[in-house]
Amino acid sequence: MATTRKQDLQHMATTLEAWAGQIADLRAKARSAGTERQLVMGRQLTALRQQQRAYAAQMAGTQGASAAVFRDMQRGAERIAGEFRRLYLQTASRFPC
């Protein structure tokens, strides 16, 4: 089933909200970690925030875009989301509960 642009944008907004929560959770774990682990976590959190900003930029760039450009931007957003998931899982696995 095809989705509408509005639904796609809502999904992207929801994704950004979820990522904000995941980053906040990791930041809280970093605060309770040792100094060396905090440094590693800080670099990884920076990378996650960069992916978050890139995704938000893709979302903002879709405003007023033609259908073809919108689809291209969606593909770009999907690549960014995949990279975010990879980085998040990598980071979260180093700092379990």
PDB file of C-alpha atoms in Angstrom:
ATOM      1  CA  MET A   1       0.000   0.000   0.000  1.00  0.00           C
ATOM      2  CA  ALA A   2       1.375   3.386  -0.999  1.00  0.00           C
ATOM      3  CA  THR A   3       1.652   6.093   1.597  1.00  0.00           C
ATOM      4  CA  THR A   4       1.011   9.757   1.153  1.00  0.00           C
ATOM      5  CA  ARG A   5       3.633  12.436   1.510  1.00  0.00           C
ATOM      6  CA  LYS A   6       1.939  13.581   4.713  1.00  0.00           C
ATOM      7  CA  GLN A   7       2.175  10.060   6.156  1.00  0.00           C
ATOM      8  CA  ASP A   8       5.816   9.799   5.132  1.00  0.00           C
ATOM      9  CA  LEU A   9       6.627  13.131   6.768  1.00  0.00           C
ATOM     10  CA  GLN A  10       4.779  12.073   9.922  1.00  0.00           C
ATOM     11  CA  HIS A  11       6.812   8.867   9.987  1.00  0.00           C
ATOM     12  CA  MET A  12      10.016  10.879   9.629  1.00  0.00           C
ATOM     13  CA  ALA A  13       8.975  13.200  12.472  1.00  0.00           C
ATOM     14  CA  THR A  14       8.185  10.204  14.677  1.00  0.00           C
ATOM     15  CA  THR A  15      11.560   8.701  13.816  1.00  0.00           C
ATOM     16  CA  LEU A  16      13.338  11.895  14.850  1.00  0.00           C
ATOM     17  CA  GLU A  17      11.461  11.903  18.167  1.00  0.00           C
ATOM     18  CA  ALA A  18      12.415   8.288  18.809  1.00  0.00           C
ATOM     19  CA  TRP A  19      16.041   9.030  18.016  1.00  0.00           C
ATOM     20  CA  ALA A  20      16.045  11.943  20.446  1.00  0.00           C
ATOM     21  CA  GLY A  21      14.903   9.546  23.181  1.00  0.00           C
ATOM     22  CA  GLN A  22      17.525   6.970  22.245  1.00  0.00           C
ATOM     23  CA  ILE A  23      20.281   9.582  22.292  1.00  0.00           C
ATOM     24  CA  ALA A  24      19.086  10.887  25.666  1.00  0.00           C
ATOM     25  CA  ASP A  25      19.142   7.338  27.040  1.00  0.00           C
ATOM     26  CA  LEU A  26      22.695   6.787  25.832  1.00  0.00           C
ATOM     27  CA  ARG A  27      23.757  10.171  27.207  1.00  0.00           C
ATOM     28  CA  ALA A  28      22.424   9.157  30.633  1.00  0.00           C
ATOM     29  CA  LYS A  29      24.379   5.889  30.459  1.00  0.00           C
ATOM     30  CA  ALA A  30      27.513   7.809  29.490  1.00  0.00           C
ATOM     31  CA  ARG A  31      27.232  10.008  32.575  1.00  0.00           C
ATOM     32  CA  SER A  32      27.438   6.943  34.798  1.00  0.00           C
ATOM     33  CA  ALA A  33      30.360   5.401  32.896  1.00  0.00           C
ATOM     34  CA  GLY A  34      34.036   5.797  33.630  1.00  0.00           C
ATOM     35  CA  THR A  35      36.065   8.600  32.059  1.00  0.00           C
ATOM     36  CA  GLU A  36      37.498   6.533  29.200  1.00  0.00           C
ATOM     37  CA  ARG A  37      34.110   5.097  28.327  1.00  0.00           C
ATOM     38  CA  GLN A  38      32.617   8.605  28.493  1.00  0.00           C
ATOM     39  CA  LEU A  39      35.109   9.768  25.846  1.00  0.00           C
ATOM     40  CA  VAL A  40      34.220   6.882  23.541  1.00  0.00           C
ATOM     41  CA  MET A  41      30.531   7.418  24.152  1.00  0.00           C
ATOM     42  CA  GLY A  42      30.892  11.154  23.499  1.00  0.00           C
ATOM     43  CA  ARG A  43      32.328  10.508  20.037  1.00  0.00           C
ATOM     44  CA  GLN A  44      29.593   8.026  19.254  1.00  0.00           C
ATOM     45  CA  LEU A  45      26.883  10.377  20.510  1.00  0.00           C
ATOM     46  CA  THR A  46      28.310  13.099  18.279  1.00  0.00           C
ATOM     47  CA  ALA A  47      28.065  10.748  15.287  1.00  0.00           C
ATOM     48  CA  LEU A  48      24.460   9.882  16.193  1.00  0.00           C
ATOM     49  CA  ARG A  49      23.524  13.558  16.496  1.00  0.00           C
ATOM     50  CA  GLN A  50      25.107  14.198  13.086  1.00  0.00           C
ATOM     51  CA  GLN A  51      22.922  11.476  11.578  1.00  0.00           C
ATOM     52  CA  GLN A  52      19.909  12.978  13.343  1.00  0.00           C
ATOM     53  CA  ARG A  53      20.669  16.422  11.902  1.00  0.00           C
ATOM     54  CA  ALA A  54      21.202  14.981   8.411  1.00  0.00           C
ATOM     55  CA  TYR A  55      17.857  13.164   8.616  1.00  0.00           C
ATOM     56  CA  ALA A  56      16.120  16.349   9.771  1.00  0.00           C
ATOM     57  CA  ALA A  57      17.717  18.223   6.860  1.00  0.00           C
ATOM     58  CA  GLN A  58      16.417  15.590   4.432  1.00  0.00           C
ATOM     59  CA  MET A  59      12.974  15.980   5.947  1.00  0.00           C
ATOM     60  CA  ALA A  60      13.106  19.775   5.697  1.00  0.00           C
ATOM     61  CA  GLY A  61      14.306  19.533   2.103  1.00  0.00           C
ATOM     62  CA  THR A  62      11.193  17.656   1.067  1.00  0.00           C
ATOM     63  CA  GLN A  63       8.974  20.677   1.622  1.00  0.00           C
ATOM     64  CA  GLY A  64       7.635  21.713  -1.772  1.00  0.00           C
ATOM     65  CA  ALA A  65       9.692  19.102  -3.621  1.00  0.00           C
ATOM     66  CA  SER A  66       8.318  17.399  -6.697  1.00  0.00           C
ATOM     67  CA  ALA A  67       7.246  13.767  -6.386  1.00  0.00           C
ATOM     68  CA  ALA A  68      10.467  12.532  -8.025  1.00  0.00           C
ATOM     69  CA  VAL A  69      12.677  14.693  -5.813  1.00  0.00           C
ATOM     70  CA  PHE A  70      10.663  13.633  -2.767  1.00  0.00           C
ATOM     71  CA  ARG A  71      11.279   9.943  -3.588  1.00  0.00           C
ATOM     72  CA  ASP A  72      15.010  10.612  -4.010  1.00  0.00           C
ATOM     73  CA  MET A  73      15.104  12.423  -0.689  1.00  0.00           C
ATOM     74  CA  GLN A  74      13.226   9.569   0.948  1.00  0.00           C
ATOM     75  CA  ARG A  75      15.863   7.136  -0.283  1.00  0.00           C
ATOM     76  CA  GLY A  76      18.528   9.398   1.170  1.00  0.00           C
ATOM     77  CA  ALA A  77      16.646   9.531   4.453  1.00  0.00           C
ATOM     78  CA  GLU A  78      16.397   5.734   4.479  1.00  0.00           C
ATOM     79  CA  ARG A  79      20.174   5.456   4.062  1.00  0.00           C
ATOM     80  CA  ILE A  80      20.671   7.896   6.944  1.00  0.00           C
ATOM     81  CA  ALA A  81      18.218   5.931   9.085  1.00  0.00           C
ATOM     82  CA  GLY A  82      20.116   2.725   8.371  1.00  0.00           C
ATOM     83  CA  GLU A  83      23.380   4.347   9.402  1.00  0.00           C
ATOM     84  CA  PHE A  84      21.766   5.737  12.566  1.00  0.00           C
ATOM     85  CA  ARG A  85      20.469   2.266  13.482  1.00  0.00           C
ATOM     86  CA  ARG A  86      23.903   0.737  12.904  1.00  0.00           C
ATOM     87  CA  LEU A  87      25.646   3.385  15.035  1.00  0.00           C
ATOM     88  CA  TYR A  88      23.002   3.190  17.753  1.00  0.00           C
ATOM     89  CA  LEU A  89      23.199  -0.591  18.031  1.00  0.00           C
ATOM     90  CA  GLN A  90      26.982  -0.456  18.068  1.00  0.00           C
ATOM     91  CA  THR A  91      26.955   2.163  20.822  1.00  0.00           C
ATOM     92  CA  ALA A  92      24.186   0.575  22.874  1.00  0.00           C
ATOM     93  CA  SER A  93      25.925  -2.820  22.799  1.00  0.00           C
ATOM     94  CA  ARG A  94      28.960  -1.280  24.493  1.00  0.00           C
ATOM     95  CA  PHE A  95      26.897   0.177  27.307  1.00  0.00           C
ATOM     96  CA  PRO A  96      24.289  -2.386  28.355  1.00  0.00           C
ATOM     97  CA  CYS A  97      21.651  -1.370  30.881  1.00  0.00           C
TER      98      CYS A  97
END
